[in-house]
Coordinates of C-alpha atoms and ligand atoms in Angstrom, one line a residue:
X1 CA 11.0 23.6 12.9
X2 CA 9.0 23.1 10.0
X3 CA 5.6 21.4 10.6
X4 CA 6.8 18.2 8.8
X5 CA 9.5 17.9 11.2
X6 CA 7.4 17.8 14.3
X7 CA 7.2 14.0 15.2
X8 CA 5.2 14.7 18.3
X9 CA 2.0 15.5 16.1
X10 CA -0.6 12.6 16.0
X11 CA -1.2 11.3 12.6
X12 CA -4.5 12.9 11.9
X13 CA -3.0 16.3 12.4
X14 CA 0.1 15.4 10.0
X15 CA -2.6 14.3 7.5
X16 CA -3.9 17.9 7.5
X17 CA -0.6 19.6 7.7
X18 CA 1.8 17.4 5.6
X19 CA 3.5 18.9 2.8
X20 CA 2.1 22.5 3.3
X21 CA 5.5 24.0 3.4
X22 CA 5.3 27.9 3.2
X23 CA 7.6 28.1 0.2
X24 CA 5.3 25.7 -1.5
X25 CA 1.8 27.3 -0.8
X26 CA 2.8 31.0 -0.7
X27 CA 4.7 33.9 -2.2
X28 CA 5.5 36.8 0.2
X29 CA 4.9 39.1 -3.2
X30 CA 1.6 38.0 -3.3
X31 CA 0.9 38.8 0.4
X32 CA -0.3 35.3 1.6
X33 CA -0.4 31.8 1.4
X34 CA -3.0 29.3 -0.2
X35 CA -4.2 26.3 1.6
X36 CA -3.2 23.5 -0.7
X37 CA 0.1 23.3 -2.8
X38 CA -0.8 24.3 -6.2
X39 CA -0.2 22.1 -9.3
X40 CA 3.1 22.9 -10.6
X41 CA 3.4 21.3 -14.0
X42 CA 7.1 21.3 -15.4
X43 CA 9.5 19.6 -17.9
X44 CA 11.9 22.4 -18.3
X45 CA 13.2 24.5 -15.4
X46 CA 14.8 28.1 -16.4
X47 CA 17.9 29.1 -14.6
X48 CA 19.3 32.5 -14.1
X49 CA 22.7 31.6 -15.4
X50 CA 25.1 28.9 -16.1
X51 CA 26.7 29.4 -12.6
X52 CA 23.1 29.1 -11.1
X53 CA 22.7 25.8 -13.3
X54 CA 25.9 24.6 -12.0
X55 CA 25.2 25.2 -8.5
X56 CA 21.9 23.2 -8.4
X57 CA 23.5 19.8 -8.4
X58 CA 22.0 16.5 -9.8
X59 CA 20.9 15.0 -6.5
X60 CA 18.6 17.8 -5.3
X61 CA 15.2 16.5 -4.3
X62 CA 13.6 19.7 -3.0
X63 CA 15.1 22.3 -5.5
X64 CA 13.8 22.7 -9.0
X65 CA 16.3 21.0 -11.4
X66 CA 14.2 19.1 -14.2
X67 CA 10.6 18.0 -14.3
X68 CA 11.5 14.4 -13.9
X69 CA 13.0 15.2 -10.5
X70 CA 9.7 16.7 -9.4
X71 CA 8.1 19.9 -8.6
X72 CA 6.6 21.2 -5.3
X73 CA 3.3 19.4 -5.8
X74 CA 5.2 16.1 -6.0
X75 CA 7.4 17.0 -3.1
X76 CA 4.5 18.0 -1.1
X77 CA 2.8 14.6 -1.4
X78 CA 6.2 12.7 -0.6
X79 CA 6.8 14.9 2.5
X80 CA 3.1 14.1 3.8
X81 CA 3.9 10.4 3.4
X82 CA 7.4 10.7 5.0
X83 CA 5.7 12.4 7.9
X84 CA 3.3 9.6 8.5
X85 CA 6.1 7.1 9.0
X86 CA 8.1 7.7 12.1
X87 CA 11.8 6.7 11.4
X88 CA 11.7 7.3 7.8
X89 CA 14.3 9.4 5.7
X90 CA 12.2 10.0 2.7
X91 CA 9.3 8.8 0.1
X92 CA 9.5 8.1 -3.7
X93 CA 6.6 8.1 -5.8
X94 CA 5.9 5.7 -8.8
X95 CA 3.3 5.8 -11.4
X96 CA 1.4 2.6 -9.7
X97 CA 1.6 0.5 -6.9
X98 CA 3.1 -2.1 -9.1
X99 CA 5.8 0.1 -10.2
X100 CA 6.7 0.9 -6.8
X101 CA 7.0 -2.8 -5.9
X102 CA 9.1 -3.6 -8.9
X103 CA 11.3 -0.5 -8.5
X104 CA 11.9 -1.5 -5.0
X105 CA 13.0 -4.9 -5.7
X106 CA 15.2 -3.8 -8.5
X107 CA 16.9 -1.4 -6.4
X108 CA 17.7 -3.7 -3.8
X109 CA 18.6 -7.0 -5.5
X110 CA 21.4 -8.0 -7.8
X111 CA 21.9 -11.1 -9.8
X112 CA 23.1 -14.1 -7.6
X113 CA 20.8 -12.7 -4.7
X114 CA 18.0 -14.7 -2.9
X115 CA 14.6 -13.3 -2.0
X116 CA 12.0 -14.6 0.5
X117 CA 8.7 -13.5 -1.0
X118 CA 5.6 -14.1 1.0
X119 CA 3.2 -16.6 -0.6
X120 CA 0.1 -14.3 0.0
X121 CA 1.7 -11.4 -2.1
X122 CA -0.3 -9.6 -4.8
X123 CA -0.3 -11.6 -7.8
X124 CA 1.7 -9.0 -10.0
X125 CA 4.3 -8.8 -7.2
X126 CA 4.7 -12.7 -7.7
X127 CA 4.8 -12.2 -11.4
X128 CA 7.7 -9.7 -11.3
X129 CA 9.6 -12.2 -9.2
X130 CA 9.0 -15.2 -11.5
X131 CA 9.5 -13.0 -14.5
X132 CA 12.1 -10.1 -14.6
X133 CA 13.9 -11.0 -11.4
X134 CA 14.5 -14.4 -12.6
X135 CA 15.6 -13.4 -15.9
X136 CA 18.1 -11.0 -13.7
X137 CA 19.4 -14.2 -12.1
X138 CA 17.7 -13.5 -8.7
X139 CA 16.3 -16.6 -6.9
X140 CA 13.0 -16.2 -5.4
X141 CA 11.5 -18.6 -2.5
X142 CA 7.9 -18.4 -1.7
X143 CA 7.3 -18.6 2.2
X144 CA 4.2 -19.4 4.2
X145 CA 2.8 -15.9 5.7
X146 CA 2.2 -17.6 8.9
X147 CA 6.0 -18.7 9.2
X148 CA 6.6 -15.9 12.1
X149 CA 10.2 -16.2 13.7
X150 CA 10.6 -19.7 11.7
X151 CA 11.7 -17.2 8.7
X152 CA 15.2 -17.6 10.4
X153 CA 15.4 -21.4 9.0
X154 CA 14.7 -20.1 5.4
X155 CA 17.5 -17.5 5.3
X156 CA 20.1 -18.5 2.9
X157 CA 23.8 -17.1 2.6
X158 CA 22.6 -15.1 -0.6
X159 CA 19.4 -13.9 0.9
X160 CA 19.2 -10.2 0.6
X161 CA 15.5 -9.3 1.3
X162 CA 12.3 -10.6 2.9
X163 CA 9.2 -9.2 1.4
X164 CA 6.1 -9.0 3.6
X165 CA 2.5 -8.1 2.9
X166 CA 0.0 -8.2 5.7
X167 CA -2.9 -9.1 5.8
X168 CA -2.0 -11.0 2.6
X169 CA -3.8 -10.4 -0.8
X170 CA -7.2 -12.3 -1.1
X171 CA -6.7 -14.6 1.9
X172 CA -5.8 -11.8 4.5
X173 CA -3.2 -13.9 6.7
X174 CA -1.6 -11.7 9.2
X175 CA 2.1 -12.0 9.4
X176 CA 4.2 -11.8 12.7
X177 CA 6.0 -8.5 11.2
X178 CA 8.0 -7.8 14.5
X179 CA 9.3 -11.4 14.7
X180 CA 10.1 -11.5 11.0
X181 CA 12.1 -7.9 11.0
X182 CA 13.9 -8.9 14.2
X183 CA 15.5 -12.0 12.8
X184 CA 15.9 -10.1 9.5
X185 CA 18.0 -7.5 11.5
X186 CA 20.0 -9.8 13.3
X187 CA 21.0 -11.7 9.9
X188 CA 21.7 -8.3 8.1
X189 CA 18.7 -9.1 5.8
X190 CA 16.6 -6.1 4.4
X191 CA 12.7 -6.2 4.9
X192 CA 10.1 -4.5 2.5
X193 CA 6.4 -4.3 3.3
X194 CA 3.3 -3.9 1.0
X195 CA 1.3 -1.8 3.5
X196 CA -1.4 -1.0 1.3
X197 CA -4.2 -2.6 3.4
X198 CA -3.2 -0.9 6.6
X199 CA -1.4 2.5 5.5
X200 CA 0.7 3.9 8.3
X201 CA -2.4 5.1 10.2
X202 CA -3.1 1.5 11.2
X203 CA 0.3 0.1 11.0
X204 CA 3.3 2.4 11.2
X205 CA 5.7 0.0 9.2
X206 CA 9.1 1.4 10.0
X207 CA 8.5 1.5 13.8
X208 CA 7.8 -2.1 13.6
X209 CA 11.3 -2.7 12.1
X210 CA 10.8 -2.7 8.2
X211 CA 13.2 -0.8 6.2
X212 CA 11.0 -0.1 3.2
X213 CA 7.2 0.4 3.3
X214 CA 5.3 0.3 0.1
X215 CA 1.8 1.7 -0.5
X216 CA -0.5 1.6 -3.6
X217 CA -1.8 5.1 -3.3
X218 CA -4.4 4.1 -5.8
X219 CA -6.3 2.4 -2.9
X220 CA -7.1 4.2 0.5
X221 CA -4.6 7.2 0.2
X222 CA -6.2 8.5 -2.9
X223 CA -9.5 7.0 -1.9
X224 CA -11.6 8.3 -4.9
X225 CA -10.9 5.8 -7.7
X226 CA -9.5 8.4 -10.1
X227 CA -5.8 8.2 -9.9
X228 CA -2.9 5.7 -9.9
X229 CA 0.1 6.1 -7.9
X230 CA 2.6 4.1 -5.7
X231 CA 5.2 5.0 -3.0
X232 CA 8.1 3.7 -1.3
X233 CA 9.0 5.1 2.3
X234 CA 12.4 4.1 3.7
X235 CA 14.9 4.4 6.5
X236 CA 18.1 6.5 6.0
X237 CA 20.2 3.5 5.2
X238 CA 18.1 2.2 2.3
X239 CA 16.8 5.7 0.8
X240 CA 19.8 6.6 -1.4
X241 CA 19.8 3.1 -3.1
X242 CA 15.9 3.6 -3.7
X243 CA 16.4 7.4 -5.0
X244 CA 19.3 6.3 -7.4
X245 CA 17.4 3.4 -8.9
X246 CA 14.2 5.7 -9.4
X247 CA 16.2 8.2 -11.2
X248 CA 17.9 5.6 -13.2
X249 CA 14.7 3.9 -14.0
X250 CA 13.4 7.7 -14.9
X251 CA 10.4 7.2 -12.5
X252 CA 8.3 10.3 -12.5
X253 CA 4.6 11.1 -11.6
X254 CA 2.4 13.8 -12.7
X255 CA 1.8 16.8 -10.4
X256 CA -2.1 16.5 -11.2
X257 CA -2.2 13.3 -9.9
X258 CA 0.0 14.4 -7.0
X259 CA -2.7 16.9 -6.1
X260 CA -5.4 14.4 -6.3
X261 CA -3.8 11.9 -4.0
X262 CA -3.0 14.8 -1.6
X263 CA -6.5 15.8 -1.6
X264 CA -7.3 12.2 -0.6
X265 CA -4.9 11.9 2.0
X266 CA -6.2 14.9 4.0
X267 CA -9.4 12.9 4.8
X268 CA -7.8 9.2 5.0
X269 CA -8.2 9.4 8.8
X270 CA -11.9 9.7 8.8
X271 CA -12.3 7.6 5.6
X272 CA -10.4 4.8 7.1
X273 CA -12.4 4.9 10.4
X274 CA -15.7 4.7 8.5
X275 CA -14.3 1.8 6.1
X276 CA -13.3 0.0 9.0
X277 CA -16.7 0.3 10.7
X278 CA -18.9 -0.4 7.8
X279 CA -16.6 -3.2 6.9
X280 CA -17.0 -5.0 10.3
X281 CA -20.8 -4.3 10.2
X282 CA -20.9 -6.3 6.8
X283 CA -18.6 -8.9 7.9
X284 CA -20.1 -9.7 11.2
X285 CA -23.5 -9.9 9.4
X286 CA -22.1 -12.3 6.8
X287 CA -20.4 -14.4 9.5
X288 CA -24.1 -14.9 11.0
X289 CA -25.4 -16.3 7.5
X290 CA -25.8 -20.0 6.8
X291 CA -24.9 -19.3 3.3
X292 CA -21.4 -18.3 4.3
X293 CA -18.5 -20.6 5.1
X294 CA -15.5 -18.5 6.4
X295 CA -15.2 -14.7 6.7
X296 CA -11.6 -13.8 6.3
X297 CA -11.4 -10.7 8.4
X298 CA -8.6 -10.3 11.0
X299 CA -10.6 -7.6 13.2
X300 CA -13.2 -10.7 13.8
X301 CA -12.5 -12.7 16.9
X302 CA -11.8 -16.2 15.8
X303 CA -10.0 -15.0 12.8
X304 CA -6.6 -16.9 12.7
X305 CA -4.9 -13.7 12.3
X306 CA -7.0 -11.9 15.1
X307 CA -4.3 -12.0 18.0
X308 CA -1.6 -10.8 16.0
X309 CA -4.0 -8.0 14.5
X310 CA -4.9 -6.8 17.8
X311 CA -1.3 -6.8 19.1
X312 CA 0.0 -5.0 16.0
X313 CA -2.6 -3.0 14.2
X314 CA -4.4 0.2 15.3
X315 CA -7.4 -0.6 13.3
X316 CA -8.9 -2.3 10.3
X317 CA -9.5 -1.2 6.9
X318 CA -12.6 -2.3 4.8
X319 CA -11.1 -4.9 2.7
X320 CA -11.9 -8.7 3.3
X321 CA -13.0 -11.8 1.9
X322 CA -15.6 -14.7 2.5
X323 CA -16.4 -18.0 1.3
X324 CA -19.9 -19.3 0.0
X325 CA -20.4 -22.6 1.7
X326 CA -21.1 -25.6 -0.7
X327 CA -21.6 -23.1 -3.8
X328 CA -20.0 -23.5 -7.0
X329 CA -18.5 -20.9 -9.6
X330 CA -22.1 -20.6 -11.3
X331 CA -23.7 -19.7 -7.8
X332 CA -21.0 -17.3 -7.0
X333 CA -21.4 -15.5 -10.2
X334 CA -25.1 -15.3 -9.7
X335 CA -24.5 -14.0 -6.1
X336 CA -22.1 -11.2 -7.7
X337 CA -24.3 -10.4 -10.6
X338 CA -27.3 -9.9 -8.2
X339 CA -25.6 -7.0 -6.4
X340 CA -26.7 -3.5 -6.9
X341 CA -24.4 -1.5 -4.4
X342 CA -21.1 -3.3 -5.1
X343 CA -19.5 -2.4 -8.4
X344 CA -17.7 -5.3 -10.1
X345 CA -14.2 -4.1 -10.6
X346 CA -10.5 -4.2 -9.7
X347 CA -8.8 -2.1 -7.2
X348 CA -10.2 -1.1 -3.8
X349 CA -10.0 1.5 -1.1
X350 CA -12.2 3.9 -2.9
X351 CA -15.4 5.7 -1.4
X352 CA -17.6 3.1 -3.3
X353 CA -18.1 -0.5 -2.6
X354 CA -16.7 -3.1 -5.0
X355 CA -16.7 -6.8 -5.4
X356 CA -14.6 -9.5 -7.2
X357 CA -14.4 -13.1 -7.3
X358 CA -11.1 -14.4 -6.3
X359 CA -9.1 -17.6 -6.7
X360 CA -6.0 -17.9 -4.6
X361 CA -5.7 -21.7 -5.2
X362 CA -4.5 -20.9 -8.6
X363 CA -1.4 -19.0 -7.6
X364 CA -0.1 -20.2 -4.2
X365 CA 2.7 -22.7 -3.7
X366 CA 4.0 -22.3 -0.1
X367 CA 0.7 -22.3 1.7
X368 CA -1.8 -24.1 -0.6
X369 CA -5.3 -22.7 -0.6
X370 CA -7.4 -25.9 -0.1
X371 CA -11.0 -24.5 0.5
X372 CA -13.2 -25.9 -2.1
X373 CA -15.8 -23.2 -1.3
X374 CA -15.6 -20.1 -3.8
X375 CA -14.2 -17.0 -2.4
X376 CA -15.5 -13.3 -2.8
X377 CA -13.5 -10.2 -2.0
X378 CA -15.4 -7.2 -0.8
X379 CA -14.0 -3.6 -0.6
X380 CA -16.6 -2.0 1.6
X381 CA -17.1 1.8 1.1
X382 CA -18.8 4.6 2.6
X383 CA -22.4 3.9 2.0
X384 CA -24.8 3.1 4.7
X385 CA -24.0 -0.5 5.8
X386 CA -27.6 -1.1 6.2
X387 CA -28.0 -0.6 2.4
X388 CA -25.1 -2.9 1.7
X389 CA -26.3 -5.6 4.0
X390 CA -29.6 -5.6 2.3
X391 CA -27.8 -5.7 -1.0
X392 CA -26.0 -8.7 0.2
X393 CA -29.1 -10.4 1.3
X394 CA -30.4 -10.1 -2.3
X395 CA -27.4 -11.7 -3.6
X396 CA -27.4 -14.5 -1.1
X397 CA -31.1 -15.0 -2.2
X398 CA -30.0 -15.4 -5.8
X399 CA -27.6 -18.3 -5.1
Ligands
PLP1 C1 -1.9 -5.5 -2.0 C2 -1.8 -4.5 -3.4 N1 -0.4 -4.2 -3.7 C3 -0.1 -3.3 -4.7 C4 -1.2 -3.2 -5.8 C5 -0.9 -2.7 -7.0 O1 -1.2 -1.3 -7.0 P1 -1.6 -0.3 -8.3 O2 -3.0 -0.9 -8.7 O3 -1.6 0.9 -7.9 O4 -0.5 -0.8 -9.2 C6 -2.4 -3.7 -5.5 C7 -3.6 -3.6 -6.5 O5 -4.6 -4.1 -6.5 C8 -2.6 -4.2 -4.2 O6 -3.9 -4.9 -4.0

């Protein structure tokens, strides 16, 4: 049994061992193996003979065929991610998280189909539904992230897919994923989850009934703000459809970027624990400040998603939001501009703390965001939380 096949191993061990198959890390002629799968860059693969070329077959995923089908560096990352999701058949890699979401939706939906999309989805996911999917003749209904088993009433005869994201982008609603996937299974509808916030370490998606788990590897998996990539990890039933679509769309990722993401993945367990701890320290401090309205963090007791989060999640990451009580846009800008240790920038999940203003009211349709106080999103990094808190105190003083 290869290491990747050992489902009894715990996630932290799998992170260390994933993708390090002997055939990818060593060559008996060199007398040993190296720790990390090396960067195999390739477009052309040379065959020994025409017979060899013919024998290789188009569908291969772990024998060299042509650069676009990957090299051992790419397979090593895919393998390592598959190992983290019990029940998964395989993982496909895409040049970004957005590309992974779009490719998954394209693979699973056809003209005339109906899609149930969570209202708290990442904005470009919504845009893909309203843009390319609509143009293709796929109808999207946005649903309340708190709908739970009530999703049953929203399923139409043409509904083929329910898309989930939990906690939701910007507003961090926790969905009742087991209730939704149970309904979906009895009605023959597929489910796909954007699991970027939790990663399989905090929420093994397939074990909770999800058919396709998506991650932006750009965030926590990579963890160092220097590479972009996305992944889809799927059950045996869905995997062939996703793979065929990825091939037809020509989705390929760079082996150099795979090596960067693999390097990040090795330390995901320790980073995630520290991100969660630091984030909670900062969130608790903010919750006690008079200038702060609401702190949107499912790990805080009293948060509307706390009960579901406690039931389903194994921990917390470091991304959350909070409102500035009675402040206006100009005050929010003064607050953010006054911060020294939080970079102003998109993305999240890197080792460094980030801050952005967010405006969910502009995009929501099913669960309207009506809080008048301006919202701020923090990605809490690996700095000492005492320094981050002192920085936030400076920001609040500038309100
Ligand atoms: C929840 C979520 N999903 C997907 C993405 C897209 O990932 P990428 O930036 O790798 O395209 C993001 C990016 O911010 C995100 O926040």
